[in-house]
Short mmCIF file of C-alpha atoms in Angstrom, two decimals:
data_model
loop_
_atom_site.label_atom_id
_atom_site.label_comp_id
_atom_site.label_asym_id
_atom_site.label_seq_id
_atom_site.Cartn_x
_atom_site.Cartn_y
_atom_site.Cartn_z
CA MET T 28 0.00 0.00 0.00
CA CYS T 29 1.15 3.55 -0.80
CA ILE T 30 -0.33 6.72 0.69
CA ARG T 31 0.50 10.22 -0.51
CA ASP T 32 -0.95 13.63 0.34
CA SER T 33 -0.76 17.05 -1.30
CA PHE T 34 -0.12 18.98 1.93
CA LEU T 35 3.25 20.39 0.84
CA SER T 36 1.66 21.55 -2.40
CA SER T 37 -1.47 23.23 -1.10
CA MET T 38 -0.59 24.18 2.51
CA HIS T 39 -4.03 25.68 3.13
CA GLU T 40 -7.39 24.02 3.56
CA GLY T 41 -9.91 24.57 0.84
CA ASN T 42 -7.39 26.32 -1.34
CA VAL T 43 -8.28 26.93 -4.99
CA ILE T 44 -5.55 27.52 -7.55
CA THR T 45 -6.45 29.24 -10.79
CA LEU T 46 -5.12 28.32 -14.20
CA PRO T 47 -5.38 31.16 -16.75
CA GLU T 48 -5.55 30.01 -20.35
CA ASP T 49 -7.02 31.05 -23.69
CA ARG T 50 -9.16 33.94 -22.33
CA ARG T 51 -10.67 31.76 -19.63
CA LEU T 52 -9.90 30.79 -16.08
CA LEU T 53 -9.90 27.20 -14.84
CA PHE T 54 -9.89 26.23 -11.16
CA LYS T 55 -7.80 23.36 -9.85
CA HIS T 56 -9.26 21.39 -6.98
CA VAL T 57 -6.55 21.43 -4.32
CA ASP T 58 -7.09 20.36 -0.72
CA ALA T 59 -4.47 19.37 1.84
CA ASN T 60 -7.04 17.02 3.41
CA ASN T 61 -7.03 14.74 0.37
CA LEU T 62 -5.08 11.50 0.42
CA ALA T 63 -4.14 9.30 -2.52
CA ILE T 64 -4.20 5.63 -1.51
CA LEU T 65 -2.81 2.93 -3.80
CA THR T 66 -3.36 -0.74 -2.99
CA ARG T 67 -2.47 -3.89 -4.90
CA GLY T 68 -3.90 -7.39 -5.10
CA GLN T 69 -2.73 -10.65 -6.66
CA ALA T 70 -4.33 -11.25 -10.06
CA ASN T 71 -2.30 -14.00 -11.73
CA THR T 72 0.46 -15.78 -9.84
CA GLU T 73 1.84 -17.60 -12.88
CA ALA T 74 1.99 -14.45 -15.02
CA GLN T 75 3.31 -12.43 -12.05
CA GLU T 76 0.49 -9.95 -12.49
CA VAL T 77 -1.27 -7.80 -9.91
CA TYR T 78 -4.03 -5.24 -10.07
CA ILE T 79 -3.87 -1.84 -8.37
CA ASN T 80 -6.64 0.29 -6.91
CA LEU T 81 -6.32 4.07 -6.69
CA VAL T 82 -8.55 5.86 -4.18
CA ILE T 83 -8.63 9.60 -3.45
CA LEU T 84 -10.04 10.09 0.04
CA ASN T 85 -10.97 13.35 1.72
CA THR T 86 -9.99 12.94 5.38
CA PHE T 87 -12.12 15.88 6.53
CA SER T 88 -15.42 14.37 5.41
CA GLY T 89 -14.43 10.73 4.91
CA ARG T 90 -15.76 10.93 1.38
CA VAL T 91 -14.18 9.06 -1.53
CA ILE T 92 -13.64 11.56 -4.34
CA TYR T 93 -12.27 9.13 -6.89
CA SER T 94 -11.74 5.39 -7.23
CA ALA T 95 -10.37 3.36 -10.15
CA LYS T 96 -8.74 0.00 -10.88
CA GLN T 97 -5.88 -0.88 -13.22
CA GLU T 98 -5.24 -4.48 -14.24
CA TYR T 99 -2.31 -6.22 -15.95
CA VAL T 100 0.34 -4.66 -13.72
CA SER T 101 3.67 -6.44 -13.38
CA SER T 102 4.65 -7.42 -9.84
CA GLN T 103 8.31 -7.54 -10.88
CA HIS T 104 8.63 -3.85 -11.66
CA PRO T 105 8.44 -0.79 -9.35
CA ILE T 106 5.05 0.83 -8.74
CA ASN T 107 5.15 4.54 -7.81
CA LEU T 108 2.59 7.04 -6.55
CA LEU T 109 2.94 10.85 -6.56
CA PHE T 110 0.33 13.41 -5.45
CA ASP T 111 0.88 17.07 -6.35
CA GLU T 112 -1.80 19.77 -5.96
CA ASN T 113 -4.66 18.50 -8.16
CA SER T 114 -2.66 15.80 -9.96
CA VAL T 115 -1.98 12.17 -9.14
CA PHE T 116 0.59 10.09 -11.03
CA VAL T 117 0.99 6.32 -10.87
CA THR T 118 3.73 4.45 -12.74
CA TYR T 119 3.87 0.71 -13.44
CA PHE T 120 4.72 -1.82 -16.15
CA ASN T 121 1.73 -3.01 -18.20
CA THR T 122 2.09 -6.74 -19.00
CA ARG T 123 -0.35 -6.57 -21.93
CA SER T 124 1.01 -3.56 -23.79
CA LEU T 125 4.56 -4.33 -22.56
CA GLN T 126 5.01 -0.63 -21.85
CA ASN T 127 6.03 1.40 -18.82
CA GLU T 128 2.91 3.46 -18.25
CA ILE T 129 2.24 6.72 -16.44
CA TRP T 130 -1.35 6.95 -15.23
CA ALA T 131 -2.33 10.59 -14.73
CA VAL T 132 -5.45 11.74 -12.86
CA GLU T 133 -6.36 15.43 -12.44
CA PHE T 134 -9.14 17.22 -10.55
CA TYR T 135 -10.76 20.53 -11.50
CA ARG T 136 -13.70 22.50 -10.24
CA ASN T 137 -16.76 22.20 -12.44
CA HIS T 138 -16.58 25.85 -13.31
CA VAL T 139 -14.87 27.84 -16.05
CA GLU T 140 -14.73 31.62 -15.72
CA ASN T 141 -14.88 33.51 -19.01
CA SER T 142 -15.61 36.98 -17.67
CA PHE T 143 -12.72 38.93 -16.16
CA GLN T 144 -15.16 41.35 -14.52
CA GLN T 145 -17.10 38.51 -12.91
CA MET T 146 -13.87 36.91 -11.72
CA LEU T 147 -12.81 40.10 -9.91
CA SER T 148 -16.28 40.52 -8.44
CA THR T 149 -16.27 36.97 -7.08
CA TYR T 150 -12.78 37.32 -5.67
CA PHE T 151 -13.35 40.59 -3.78
CA GLU T 152 -16.91 39.87 -2.62
CA GLU T 153 -16.78 36.15 -1.83
CA GLY T 154 -13.19 34.99 -2.27
CA TYR T 155 -12.14 31.62 -3.65
CA LYS T 156 -11.66 29.84 -0.35
CA ASP T 157 -14.31 27.22 0.32
CA ASN T 158 -16.29 26.28 3.38
CA LEU T 159 -15.29 22.63 3.65
CA GLU T 160 -18.37 21.65 5.61
CA GLU T 161 -20.63 22.90 2.84
CA PHE T 162 -18.46 21.75 -0.04
CA TYR T 163 -17.88 18.06 0.76
CA PHE T 164 -21.36 17.33 2.07
CA GLN T 165 -23.13 18.23 -1.15
CA LYS T 166 -24.95 15.41 -2.91
CA GLU T 167 -22.98 15.97 -6.11
CA LEU T 168 -19.46 17.32 -5.73
CA PRO T 169 -18.66 20.14 -8.19
CA ILE T 170 -15.45 18.37 -9.20
CA VAL T 171 -14.49 17.21 -12.68
CA THR T 172 -12.01 14.33 -12.95
CA PHE T 173 -9.89 13.49 -15.97
CA GLN T 174 -7.54 10.58 -16.43
CA GLN T 175 -5.17 9.48 -19.18
CA LYS T 176 -2.40 6.93 -19.67
CA PHE T 177 0.96 7.47 -21.34
CA ALA T 178 3.80 5.16 -22.34
CA PHE T 179 7.32 6.05 -21.27
CA PRO T 180 10.11 4.35 -23.26
CA TYR T 181 12.37 3.63 -20.26
CA GLY T 182 11.85 1.57 -17.15
CA ILE T 183 10.78 3.77 -14.24
CA LYS T 184 12.38 3.20 -10.85
CA LYS T 185 11.17 6.36 -9.09
CA ILE T 186 9.38 9.64 -9.81
CA ILE T 187 10.13 12.86 -7.92
CA LEU T 188 8.60 16.34 -8.07
CA ALA T 189 10.83 19.23 -9.15
CA ASN T 190 10.07 22.02 -6.66
CA THR T 191 11.40 25.57 -6.78
CA LEU T 192 11.36 28.36 -4.18
CA ARG T 193 8.02 30.02 -4.96
CA LYS T 194 6.58 27.10 -6.94
CA VAL T 195 5.93 29.42 -9.89
CA THR T 196 8.15 27.47 -12.28
CA ARG T 197 6.58 24.48 -14.02
CA ARG T 198 6.81 21.49 -11.69
CA ASN T 199 8.19 18.80 -13.92
CA LEU T 200 8.65 15.20 -12.87
CA LEU T 201 12.12 13.78 -12.39
CA VAL T 202 12.14 10.16 -13.53
CA ILE T 203 14.85 7.83 -12.24
CA THR T 204 15.08 5.13 -14.88
CA GLU T 205 16.10 1.51 -14.40
CA ARG T 206 19.33 2.43 -16.20
CA ASN T 207 20.10 4.86 -13.35
CA GLN T 208 19.58 7.96 -15.44
CA ILE T 209 17.46 10.95 -14.36
CA TYR T 210 15.10 12.47 -16.91
CA SER T 211 13.19 15.75 -16.55
CA LEU T 212 9.69 15.03 -17.85
CA ASP T 213 7.65 18.01 -19.00
CA ARG T 214 4.31 18.10 -17.15
CA ASN T 215 2.54 19.32 -20.27
CA LEU T 216 3.30 16.00 -21.97
CA ILE T 217 1.41 14.06 -19.30
CA SER T 218 -1.50 16.45 -18.92
CA THR T 219 -4.97 14.90 -19.06
CA ARG T 220 -6.13 18.02 -20.88
CA ARG T 221 -4.16 17.30 -24.03
CA PRO T 222 -6.80 17.37 -26.79
CA ILE T 223 -7.76 14.09 -28.46
CA THR T 224 -7.90 14.30 -32.24
CA ILE T 225 -9.67 12.02 -34.73
CA ASP T 226 -8.92 12.57 -38.42
CA GLY T 227 -7.24 15.85 -37.51
CA LYS T 228 -10.26 17.20 -35.62
CA VAL T 229 -10.31 17.86 -31.88
CA VAL T 230 -12.87 15.79 -29.98
CA PRO T 231 -14.10 17.94 -27.07
CA ASN T 232 -14.53 16.27 -23.69
CA LYS T 233 -17.75 16.47 -21.71
CA ASP T 234 -16.86 19.80 -20.08
CA SER T 235 -14.60 21.30 -22.76
CA PHE T 236 -11.58 21.41 -20.47
CA GLU T 237 -9.14 20.42 -23.19
CA SER T 238 -6.35 22.89 -23.86
CA ALA T 239 -5.60 24.40 -27.25
CA GLU T 240 -2.13 25.29 -25.98
CA LEU T 241 -1.08 21.65 -25.43
CA LEU T 242 0.02 19.12 -28.01
CA PRO T 243 -2.64 16.63 -29.19
CA TYR T 244 -2.74 13.46 -27.13
CA LYS T 245 -0.44 10.60 -28.08
CA TYR T 246 0.05 7.44 -26.08
CA ASN T 247 3.83 7.42 -26.49
CA ILE T 248 5.76 10.21 -24.77
CA PRO T 249 8.52 11.69 -26.97
CA VAL T 250 11.93 11.74 -25.32
CA ASN T 251 14.50 14.48 -25.87
CA SER T 252 18.05 13.49 -24.94
CA ILE T 253 18.89 17.00 -23.70
CA ASN T 254 16.39 16.52 -20.85
CA PHE T 255 18.58 13.89 -19.20
CA ILE T 256 19.94 15.68 -16.13
CA THR T 257 22.64 13.03 -15.69
CA TYR T 258 23.84 13.54 -19.28
CA SER T 259 25.87 10.49 -20.37
CA HIS T 260 27.30 9.61 -16.96
CA GLU T 261 27.11 5.96 -15.99
CA LEU T 262 25.79 5.82 -12.42
CA SER T 263 25.27 2.83 -10.14
CA GLU T 264 22.03 1.97 -8.32
CA ILE T 265 20.54 5.46 -8.00
CA ARG T 266 17.62 5.03 -5.61
CA PHE T 267 16.34 8.53 -4.85
CA ALA T 268 17.00 12.25 -5.31
CA LYS T 269 16.51 15.26 -3.05
CA LEU T 270 15.91 18.78 -4.29
CA SER T 271 16.62 22.08 -2.57
CA PRO T 272 15.35 25.43 -3.91
CA THR T 273 17.70 28.32 -4.59
CA LYS T 274 17.14 32.08 -4.50
CA LEU T 275 16.54 31.89 -8.25
CA GLU T 276 12.97 30.79 -8.94
CA SER T 277 14.02 29.00 -12.12
CA THR T 278 16.60 26.77 -10.46
CA ALA T 279 16.74 24.02 -7.84
CA LEU T 280 19.68 21.93 -6.68
CA MET T 281 19.44 18.15 -6.91
CA LEU T 282 21.40 15.45 -5.12
CA ALA T 283 20.81 11.90 -6.36
CA TYR T 284 22.13 9.07 -4.24
CA GLY T 285 22.55 5.32 -4.25
CA ASP T 286 25.83 3.49 -4.77
CA ASP T 287 26.92 6.74 -6.48
CA LEU T 288 26.30 10.39 -5.67
CA PHE T 289 25.32 12.85 -8.41
CA PHE T 290 24.85 16.59 -7.96
CA ASN T 291 23.43 18.99 -10.52
CA LYS T 292 21.08 21.93 -10.92
CA VAL T 293 17.55 21.50 -12.25
CA THR T 294 15.86 24.15 -14.42
CA PRO T 295 12.35 22.91 -15.41
CA ASP T 296 11.57 26.03 -17.47
CA ARG T 297 15.18 26.76 -18.38
CA ILE T 298 16.94 29.75 -16.87
CA TYR T 299 14.76 32.83 -17.27
CA ASP T 300 15.82 34.94 -14.27
CA SER T 301 19.61 35.00 -14.63
CA LEU T 302 22.24 35.50 -17.29
CA ASP T 303 23.38 32.51 -19.30
CA GLU T 304 26.90 31.15 -18.78
CA SER T 305 27.79 32.07 -22.37
CA PHE T 306 26.71 35.68 -21.89
CA ASN T 307 29.27 38.15 -23.32
CA TYR T 308 30.19 40.27 -20.30
CA LEU T 309 32.93 42.15 -22.20
CA MET T 310 30.42 43.35 -24.77
CA ILE T 311 27.98 44.66 -22.15
CA ALA T 312 30.86 46.28 -20.23
CA GLY T 313 32.10 47.93 -23.42
CA ALA T 314 28.59 49.16 -24.19
CA VAL T 315 28.30 50.71 -20.72
CA VAL T 316 31.68 52.45 -21.12
CA VAL T 317 30.65 53.83 -24.53
CA VAL T 318 27.37 55.15 -23.07
CA ILE T 319 29.24 56.86 -20.18
CA ILE T 320 31.78 58.46 -22.49
CA GLY T 321 29.01 59.55 -24.87
CA THR T 322 27.07 61.11 -21.98
CA ILE T 323 30.11 63.05 -20.76
CA PHE T 324 30.87 64.24 -24.30
CA MET T 325 27.28 65.38 -24.92
CA LYS T 326 27.20 67.22 -21.59
CA SER T 327 30.40 69.04 -22.58
CA LEU T 328 28.93 70.04 -25.94
CA ALA T 329 25.71 71.21 -24.30
CA LYS T 330 27.67 73.35 -21.82
CA LYS T 331 29.78 74.96 -24.57
CA SER T 332 26.66 75.61 -26.62
CA LYS T 333 24.97 77.29 -23.65
CA VAL T 334 27.99 79.53 -22.94
CA HIS T 335 28.28 80.44 -26.62
CA LYS T 336 24.59 81.35 -26.76
CA ILE T 337 24.78 83.56 -23.64
CA PHE T 338 27.94 85.38 -24.92
CA TYR T 339 26.50 86.34 -28.27
CA THR T 340 23.04 87.27 -26.95
CA THR T 341 24.52 89.70 -24.43
#
């Protein structure tokens, strides 16, 4: 059994996080009282298969928000569970498709705000913080759930969340592969809101939550070699990694450990708040010197012009 909570992500009860996109505002369902519980049961001893049950339980009300079952899971490969804000990720090896799958589940409020004026009015008059007693004891919860499965081309040993100081930067997943490499997986590639297309046309979901800004859904996740944080280093039995935020919002420091130790910086959205290492400091210094000299020269000309004008006018 695995149990994960989103306390470190949400920090406040009944918190609602907004997601601005395409002239509309979506609301993530985030609650520190929610627990993700993953259990497993024996399905086929000879085939070494198990089934897993995923349950999202609200500990405040005791209400089950979501429950689903996944069959054909290999008992010989690692099974991981990660809960972050409104997203739950489960990784396992599917014995039927013979693929390492990432099962993504996301929760949103059943409300899309299209009016900026109405949004401001709601925020200042009512606020976006919920009364938990009223919210969870409704007959029908105003929560929309989406799920999707993706195939990752490498064996997955562990998944870790890439956190930064203010949590403004995109929170990618760090995947420790069975080859002891660490890959930074873009969260947009495993979003349940990636639009599904048939014959080139987008098929809208029941609540039109799909995103026009995301790539169309494909089962197989494309892998870019530059996203390997460990580069081409051969490491031995990497079991876990710890991240520590820096003063730069774009950057976190990572220490991976096992039989080997590996230290590197992680930049999920690249470096956007500091100068690149290849930045030409001599050029900028030269430009500053030229501007200073030009300013002094122009001041001298202006002073001479003023004196000349006063002399001839008097």
